[in-house]
Coordinates of C-alpha atoms and ligand atoms in Angstrom, one line a residue:
M1 CA 114.5 58.1 76.3
A2 CA 111.5 60.2 77.4
V3 CA 110.7 57.7 80.2
E4 CA 114.3 57.8 81.5
R5 CA 114.3 61.6 81.6
E6 CA 111.0 61.6 83.4
E7 CA 112.3 59.1 86.0
A8 CA 115.4 61.2 86.5
L9 CA 113.1 64.3 87.1
R10 CA 111.0 62.3 89.5
A11 CA 114.0 61.3 91.4
E12 CA 114.9 65.0 92.0
P13 CA 113.7 66.4 95.3
F14 CA 111.3 69.2 94.9
R15 CA 113.3 72.5 95.3
P16 CA 111.0 75.5 94.9
Q17 CA 113.9 77.9 95.7
D18 CA 116.1 76.8 92.8
P19 CA 116.6 79.4 90.1
A20 CA 115.5 76.8 87.4
Y21 CA 112.3 76.1 89.3
L22 CA 111.6 79.8 89.8
R23 CA 112.1 80.4 86.0
D24 CA 109.7 77.7 85.1
P25 CA 107.6 76.1 87.9
Y26 CA 105.1 74.6 85.5
S27 CA 107.4 71.9 84.1
A28 CA 108.3 70.7 87.6
L29 CA 104.7 70.8 88.8
G30 CA 103.6 68.9 85.6
V31 CA 106.0 66.1 86.5
L32 CA 104.7 65.9 90.1
R33 CA 101.1 66.0 88.8
E34 CA 101.8 63.0 86.6
Q35 CA 102.3 61.0 89.8
G36 CA 98.8 61.8 90.9
P37 CA 96.7 64.8 91.7
V38 CA 97.4 64.5 95.4
F39 CA 101.0 64.0 96.5
L40 CA 102.7 63.7 99.9
D41 CA 106.0 65.5 99.4
P42 CA 108.7 63.5 101.2
G43 CA 111.1 66.5 101.4
S44 CA 108.7 68.9 103.2
G45 CA 106.2 66.5 104.6
M46 CA 103.4 68.6 103.1
W47 CA 100.4 67.4 101.2
F48 CA 100.4 68.9 97.7
L49 CA 97.1 69.2 95.9
L50 CA 98.0 69.4 92.1
G51 CA 94.9 68.6 90.1
H52 CA 92.3 71.2 89.2
D53 CA 89.4 69.6 91.1
E54 CA 91.6 68.7 94.0
V55 CA 92.9 72.3 94.3
D56 CA 89.3 73.7 93.9
A57 CA 88.2 71.4 96.8
G58 CA 91.3 72.1 98.9
L59 CA 90.9 75.8 98.7
Q60 CA 87.4 75.4 100.2
I61 CA 88.4 73.5 103.3
V62 CA 88.9 75.5 106.5
R63 CA 92.0 77.7 106.6
G64 CA 92.7 76.1 110.0
E65 CA 95.3 77.1 112.7
P66 CA 98.3 79.0 111.3
T67 CA 101.1 76.6 110.7
L68 CA 103.7 78.9 112.2
P69 CA 101.8 81.2 114.6
E70 CA 104.9 83.5 114.9
R71 CA 104.1 84.6 111.3
L72 CA 101.0 86.3 112.6
A73 CA 102.8 87.8 115.7
Y74 CA 102.3 91.4 114.5
F75 CA 98.9 90.9 113.1
P76 CA 97.0 88.8 115.6
A77 CA 93.3 88.0 115.4
N78 CA 93.2 88.8 111.7
P79 CA 89.7 88.1 110.5
F80 CA 91.0 87.0 107.1
Q81 CA 92.9 84.2 108.9
A82 CA 89.8 82.9 110.6
D83 CA 87.1 80.5 109.5
G84 CA 83.3 80.6 109.8
P85 CA 81.4 83.7 111.1
P86 CA 84.5 85.4 112.6
H87 CA 85.8 85.5 109.0
A88 CA 82.6 85.8 107.0
E89 CA 81.0 88.7 109.0
P90 CA 84.0 91.1 109.0
R91 CA 84.6 90.2 105.3
R92 CA 81.0 91.3 104.5
I93 CA 81.8 94.9 105.7
I94 CA 83.7 95.7 102.5
A95 CA 82.4 93.1 100.1
P96 CA 79.7 95.4 98.5
M97 CA 82.4 98.0 97.8
L98 CA 84.4 95.6 95.8
R99 CA 81.7 94.1 93.6
N100 CA 82.2 94.3 89.9
R101 CA 79.8 97.2 89.5
S102 CA 81.2 99.1 92.5
V103 CA 84.8 99.0 91.3
Q104 CA 83.9 100.4 87.9
R105 CA 83.8 103.8 89.5
Y106 CA 87.6 103.5 89.8
R107 CA 88.1 102.8 86.1
E108 CA 88.6 106.5 85.1
R109 CA 91.0 107.0 87.9
A110 CA 92.9 103.8 86.8
Q111 CA 93.0 105.1 83.3
S112 CA 94.4 108.4 84.4
I113 CA 97.1 106.7 86.4
V114 CA 98.1 104.6 83.4
D115 CA 98.0 107.6 81.1
A116 CA 100.2 109.6 83.4
A117 CA 102.7 106.8 83.6
L118 CA 102.8 106.7 79.8
A119 CA 102.6 110.5 79.2
D120 CA 106.2 111.0 78.2
K121 CA 106.6 107.8 76.3
Q122 CA 107.1 107.7 72.6
S123 CA 107.9 105.0 70.0
G124 CA 111.2 103.6 71.0
S125 CA 110.9 104.5 74.7
T126 CA 111.7 101.8 77.3
L127 CA 109.0 101.0 79.8
R128 CA 110.0 99.5 83.1
V129 CA 106.7 97.7 83.7
V130 CA 107.1 97.0 87.4
E131 CA 108.5 100.4 88.4
E132 CA 106.6 102.7 86.1
I133 CA 103.1 101.2 85.9
G134 CA 103.0 98.0 88.0
F135 CA 103.4 99.7 91.3
R136 CA 101.8 103.0 90.6
L137 CA 98.4 101.7 89.7
P138 CA 97.6 99.4 92.6
Y139 CA 99.3 101.7 95.1
H140 CA 97.3 104.8 94.1
L141 CA 94.1 102.8 93.8
T142 CA 94.5 101.2 97.2
C143 CA 95.1 104.6 98.6
D144 CA 91.8 105.8 97.1
L145 CA 89.9 102.8 98.3
L146 CA 91.2 103.2 101.8
G147 CA 90.8 107.0 101.8
I148 CA 94.4 107.7 102.5
P149 CA 95.4 111.0 100.8
D150 CA 98.7 109.8 99.4
V151 CA 100.0 106.3 99.7
D152 CA 103.6 106.5 100.8
N153 CA 104.9 104.5 97.8
S154 CA 108.4 104.5 99.2
D155 CA 111.0 101.8 98.7
E156 CA 110.8 101.1 102.4
L157 CA 107.0 100.6 102.4
R158 CA 107.3 98.4 99.3
D159 CA 110.0 96.3 101.0
W160 CA 107.9 95.9 104.1
T161 CA 104.7 94.9 102.3
W162 CA 106.6 92.5 100.0
K163 CA 108.4 90.8 102.8
T164 CA 105.3 90.6 104.9
L165 CA 103.4 89.0 102.0
E166 CA 106.2 86.6 101.6
L167 CA 105.3 85.2 105.1
I168 CA 102.9 83.0 103.2
D169 CA 105.9 81.2 101.5
A170 CA 105.6 77.6 102.5
F171 CA 109.4 76.9 102.0
P172 CA 111.3 79.9 103.5
T173 CA 114.9 79.6 104.7
P174 CA 115.3 80.6 108.4
Q175 CA 117.0 83.8 107.3
Q176 CA 114.1 84.7 105.0
L177 CA 111.6 84.0 107.7
Q178 CA 113.5 86.3 110.1
D179 CA 113.8 89.1 107.6
N180 CA 110.2 88.8 106.7
L181 CA 109.1 88.9 110.4
E182 CA 111.2 92.0 111.0
A183 CA 109.5 93.7 108.0
A184 CA 106.1 92.7 109.4
G185 CA 107.0 94.5 112.6
C186 CA 107.8 97.7 110.7
L187 CA 104.6 97.4 108.6
A188 CA 102.5 96.9 111.7
A189 CA 103.9 100.1 113.2
H190 CA 103.3 102.0 110.0
I191 CA 99.7 100.8 109.7
E192 CA 99.1 101.7 113.3
E193 CA 100.1 105.3 112.5
V194 CA 97.9 105.4 109.4
A195 CA 95.0 104.0 111.4
T196 CA 95.5 106.7 114.1
W197 CA 95.4 109.4 111.3
K198 CA 92.4 107.8 109.7
R199 CA 90.4 107.9 112.9
R200 CA 90.5 111.6 112.7
H201 CA 89.7 111.7 109.0
L202 CA 86.7 109.3 108.5
G203 CA 85.0 109.4 105.2
D204 CA 83.2 107.3 102.6
D205 CA 85.9 104.6 102.1
L206 CA 86.8 101.0 103.1
F207 CA 89.0 102.0 106.0
S208 CA 86.3 104.1 107.6
A209 CA 83.7 101.3 107.2
V210 CA 86.1 98.9 108.9
I211 CA 86.7 101.3 111.8
A212 CA 83.0 102.0 112.2
A213 CA 82.2 98.2 112.3
A214 CA 85.0 97.6 114.8
D215 CA 83.9 100.4 117.1
A216 CA 80.3 99.1 116.9
G217 CA 81.8 95.8 118.2
D218 CA 79.2 93.5 116.7
V219 CA 81.3 91.7 114.1
M220 CA 84.8 92.6 115.0
R221 CA 86.9 94.3 117.6
P222 CA 89.0 97.6 117.4
E223 CA 92.3 95.7 117.7
Q224 CA 91.4 93.8 114.5
V225 CA 91.4 97.0 112.4
V226 CA 95.2 96.9 111.8
P227 CA 95.4 93.2 110.8
Y228 CA 92.3 93.7 108.6
I229 CA 93.8 96.7 106.7
H230 CA 97.2 95.1 106.5
T231 CA 95.6 92.2 104.5
L232 CA 94.2 94.7 102.0
Y233 CA 97.6 96.4 101.7
L234 CA 99.4 93.1 101.1
A235 CA 96.8 91.3 99.0
G236 CA 96.0 94.1 96.7
M237 CA 99.3 95.5 95.8
H238 CA 102.1 93.1 94.9
T239 CA 99.7 90.5 93.4
T240 CA 98.5 93.1 90.9
V241 CA 102.0 94.4 90.3
N242 CA 103.2 90.9 89.5
Q243 CA 100.1 89.8 87.5
T244 CA 100.6 92.9 85.3
A245 CA 104.2 92.0 84.5
L246 CA 103.4 88.3 84.0
S247 CA 100.5 89.1 81.7
L248 CA 102.6 91.4 79.4
L249 CA 105.4 89.0 79.4
A250 CA 103.2 86.0 78.4
L251 CA 101.4 88.0 75.7
L252 CA 104.7 89.3 74.2
E253 CA 106.2 85.9 74.3
H254 CA 103.2 84.6 72.3
R255 CA 103.2 87.1 69.6
D256 CA 100.4 85.5 67.7
Q257 CA 98.1 86.1 70.7
W258 CA 99.3 89.7 71.1
E259 CA 98.4 90.3 67.4
L260 CA 95.1 88.5 67.7
L261 CA 94.2 90.7 70.6
Q262 CA 95.0 93.7 68.6
K263 CA 92.8 92.7 65.8
Q264 CA 90.0 91.8 68.1
P265 CA 90.0 94.0 71.2
S266 CA 86.7 92.5 72.2
L267 CA 88.8 89.5 73.4
L268 CA 90.4 91.5 76.1
E269 CA 88.2 90.3 79.0
N270 CA 88.7 86.6 78.0
A271 CA 92.4 87.3 77.4
V272 CA 92.8 88.5 81.0
E273 CA 91.1 85.3 82.3
E274 CA 93.4 83.2 80.1
L275 CA 96.5 85.1 81.4
L276 CA 95.3 84.5 84.9
R277 CA 95.1 80.8 84.1
F278 CA 98.3 80.6 82.3
E279 CA 100.5 82.6 84.6
P280 CA 98.8 83.0 88.0
T281 CA 100.9 85.2 90.3
A282 CA 99.5 83.5 93.4
Q283 CA 101.1 80.1 92.8
Y284 CA 99.6 78.3 95.8
M285 CA 97.7 78.8 99.1
R286 CA 98.0 76.8 102.2
R287 CA 95.5 75.1 104.5
H288 CA 96.0 73.4 107.9
P289 CA 92.9 71.4 108.7
G290 CA 92.3 70.5 112.4
Q291 CA 90.4 67.4 111.4
D292 CA 90.7 64.7 108.7
V293 CA 89.4 66.0 105.4
E294 CA 88.5 64.1 102.3
I295 CA 89.7 65.6 99.0
C296 CA 88.4 63.9 95.9
G297 CA 88.5 60.5 97.6
V298 CA 91.8 60.9 99.4
T299 CA 91.8 61.4 103.2
I300 CA 94.2 64.0 104.4
P301 CA 94.9 63.6 108.1
A302 CA 94.2 66.2 110.8
G303 CA 97.1 68.5 111.4
A304 CA 98.5 68.0 107.9
Q305 CA 100.0 71.0 106.1
V306 CA 98.2 71.2 102.7
V307 CA 99.5 73.2 99.8
C308 CA 96.9 74.0 97.1
W309 CA 98.9 74.4 93.9
I310 CA 97.0 77.0 91.9
A311 CA 99.8 77.0 89.3
S312 CA 99.4 73.3 88.8
A313 CA 95.5 73.3 88.8
N314 CA 95.5 75.9 86.1
R315 CA 97.6 73.7 83.8
D316 CA 95.9 70.4 84.6
E317 CA 95.3 68.5 81.3
R318 CA 92.3 66.7 82.8
Q319 CA 90.6 70.1 83.0
W320 CA 92.1 72.0 80.1
G321 CA 92.9 69.1 77.7
R322 CA 96.1 68.6 75.7
A323 CA 96.5 72.3 75.1
A324 CA 96.7 73.0 78.8
D325 CA 100.3 74.4 78.5
E326 CA 99.3 76.7 75.6
L327 CA 98.2 80.4 75.9
D328 CA 95.0 80.7 74.0
I329 CA 93.1 83.9 74.5
T330 CA 90.0 82.4 72.8
R331 CA 89.8 79.5 75.3
E332 CA 86.1 79.2 76.2
D333 CA 86.5 77.9 79.7
A334 CA 89.4 80.1 80.7
R335 CA 87.2 81.5 83.6
Q336 CA 87.4 78.1 85.3
H337 CA 90.9 79.0 86.5
V338 CA 91.5 79.2 90.2
A339 CA 93.9 82.1 90.2
F340 CA 91.7 84.0 92.7
G341 CA 91.1 81.0 94.9
K342 CA 87.8 79.4 95.7
G343 CA 85.2 79.2 98.5
A344 CA 84.9 81.4 101.6
H345 CA 88.4 83.0 101.2
V346 CA 88.1 83.6 97.4
C347 CA 89.8 86.9 96.5
I348 CA 87.6 89.8 97.5
G349 CA 89.6 92.1 95.2
S350 CA 89.3 90.0 92.0
W351 CA 87.0 92.6 90.2
L352 CA 89.4 95.4 91.1
A353 CA 92.4 93.4 89.9
R354 CA 90.6 92.5 86.6
M355 CA 89.7 96.1 86.0
E356 CA 93.3 97.2 86.5
L357 CA 94.6 94.5 84.1
H358 CA 92.0 95.5 81.5
V359 CA 93.1 99.1 81.7
V360 CA 96.9 98.5 81.5
L361 CA 96.8 95.9 78.8
G362 CA 94.2 97.6 76.7
T363 CA 96.1 100.9 76.9
I364 CA 99.5 99.5 75.9
L365 CA 98.0 97.4 73.1
E366 CA 96.1 100.4 71.7
R367 CA 98.8 103.0 72.0
F368 CA 101.9 100.9 71.4
P369 CA 100.8 98.0 69.2
E370 CA 104.3 97.1 68.0
T371 CA 105.8 96.8 71.5
Q372 CA 108.7 94.4 71.8
L373 CA 110.3 92.6 74.7
I374 CA 113.9 93.8 75.3
D375 CA 116.5 91.1 75.6
Q376 CA 117.0 90.8 79.3
D377 CA 117.8 88.4 82.2
L378 CA 114.6 88.3 84.3
I379 CA 115.1 87.8 88.0
W380 CA 112.5 85.6 89.7
S381 CA 112.7 85.8 93.5
S382 CA 109.4 84.3 94.9
N383 CA 108.0 80.8 94.7
V384 CA 104.6 81.9 96.0
I385 CA 103.8 85.3 94.5
R386 CA 105.4 84.8 91.1
G387 CA 106.6 87.7 89.0
P388 CA 109.9 89.1 87.5
D389 CA 111.6 91.8 89.7
E390 CA 111.5 94.0 86.6
L391 CA 110.3 93.7 83.0
R392 CA 111.6 96.1 80.3
L393 CA 109.7 96.6 77.1
E394 CA 110.4 98.7 74.1
L395 CA 107.3 100.6 73.3
R396 CA 106.5 101.0 69.7
T397 CA 103.7 102.7 67.9
A398 CA 102.3 101.3 64.6
S399 CA 104.9 101.6 61.8
Ligands
HEM401 C1 95.8 89.8 90.2 C2 95.7 90.2 91.4 C3 95.3 89.3 92.5 C4 95.4 87.9 92.7 C5 96.0 86.9 91.7 C6 94.8 87.6 93.9 C7 94.8 86.3 94.4 C8 94.1 85.9 95.6 C9 93.9 84.6 96.1 C10 94.4 83.3 95.4 C11 93.3 84.6 97.3 C12 92.8 83.4 98.1 C13 93.6 83.2 99.4 C14 93.3 81.9 100.0 O1 92.4 81.2 99.6 O2 94.0 81.6 101.0 C15 93.1 86.0 97.6 C16 92.5 86.5 98.7 C17 92.3 87.8 99.0 N1 92.6 88.9 98.2 FE1 93.3 88.8 96.3 N2 94.4 88.7 94.5 C18 94.6 89.8 93.7 C19 94.3 91.1 93.9 C20 93.6 91.6 95.0 C21 93.2 92.9 95.2 C22 93.4 94.1 94.2 C23 92.8 93.0 96.5 C24 92.3 94.3 97.1 C25 91.2 94.6 97.6 C26 92.8 91.7 97.1 C27 92.4 91.3 98.3 C28 92.3 90.1 98.8 C29 91.9 89.7 100.2 C30 91.5 90.7 101.3 C31 91.9 88.3 100.3 C32 91.5 87.5 101.5 C33 90.1 87.1 101.4 C34 89.6 86.2 102.5 O3 90.4 85.5 103.1 O4 88.4 86.2 102.7 N3 93.3 90.8 96.2 N4 93.6 86.8 96.5

């Protein structure tokens, strides 16, 4: 019976836009992974890397030429899209400011943003996680990091950044692609304006460091400032928003883990790593090698489109054992997850993201230990940056 069901599932084409897939991508990816850690998807013609070691290796190959160059039309010559020194040298401009020790100076500010978001909440209040905390925290922190007085956290800007980020979707419909490109045009114009303002208000921040380096001309050019900053906008905001919602959802759906964390707050850091493993918002990243590459013994031909399935690697039984699909905040090797990527393009904001997650989860757990999920239909709209459109919780203090 189990075999028949499995074969039926295998016969299904892979449809990452289907609501059932979006609700639970892990089951479908598990079925694919059973066929092998490297899989040539007949529907899309793309090479899927599914095993932990294969994804780890795949993320470390060159990014390669963009698969659809029109996706980069508004942000050409983006250093983060490059390989080798044209990528590594501009990346080094901001790397020291985003190290673990450096980002701790934003902890108090993060705490005050979360405290303000919860200020009028009492036991029994509803918290709309995405709207009330999810967005505020990374938007305000990004604003501080970039030295922009007040991030315009408008619906319009959110829509542009979200759609521009969605240009990394490997499976868009033509309509989505067109909408996302239009949004990218609006975002490019907006960041141009912010950059013009910033040139007159230089300070001790990331944006000013990038402008100074571009003007010096050694490692990057002035026209690369807008693409550079746009990557920080995109990569730092919606990822953290979604990871916050996914983490709270996973913990509340696994009540024993929520309670364990309350009893042992010292587990918070490891819990965040396990949540990043169990529910990584960045579900996959793409590569497009210009030459043949060998991944764990399999040769992938030059020009192939490669999808490195982070969401699958993080649940690979060969790495995590039979309990791979369980949330276990005491898991000793949780840090081996690939939620932040690997290699030269590994997330430069990972310490900032971790700090944000520690602050949000730690604060809600402490102030509202009896918090419950509200019965709701979650809407999942992205196959690449996973997260519910909104998540409502009933906050409850200890009874
Ligand atoms: C939970 C939150 C986050 C997740 C899950 C996440 C995930 C990732 C992943 C998987 C990559 C690798 C991309 C690739 O290999 O193609 C990446 C790259 C990047 N991330 Fe994050 N990220 C998060 C938060 C942030 C934050 C807060 C920042 C802000 C500074 C940031 C900035 C970047 C940048 C600039 C890159 C490109 C790095 C490069 O190409 O050298 N991310 N992120």
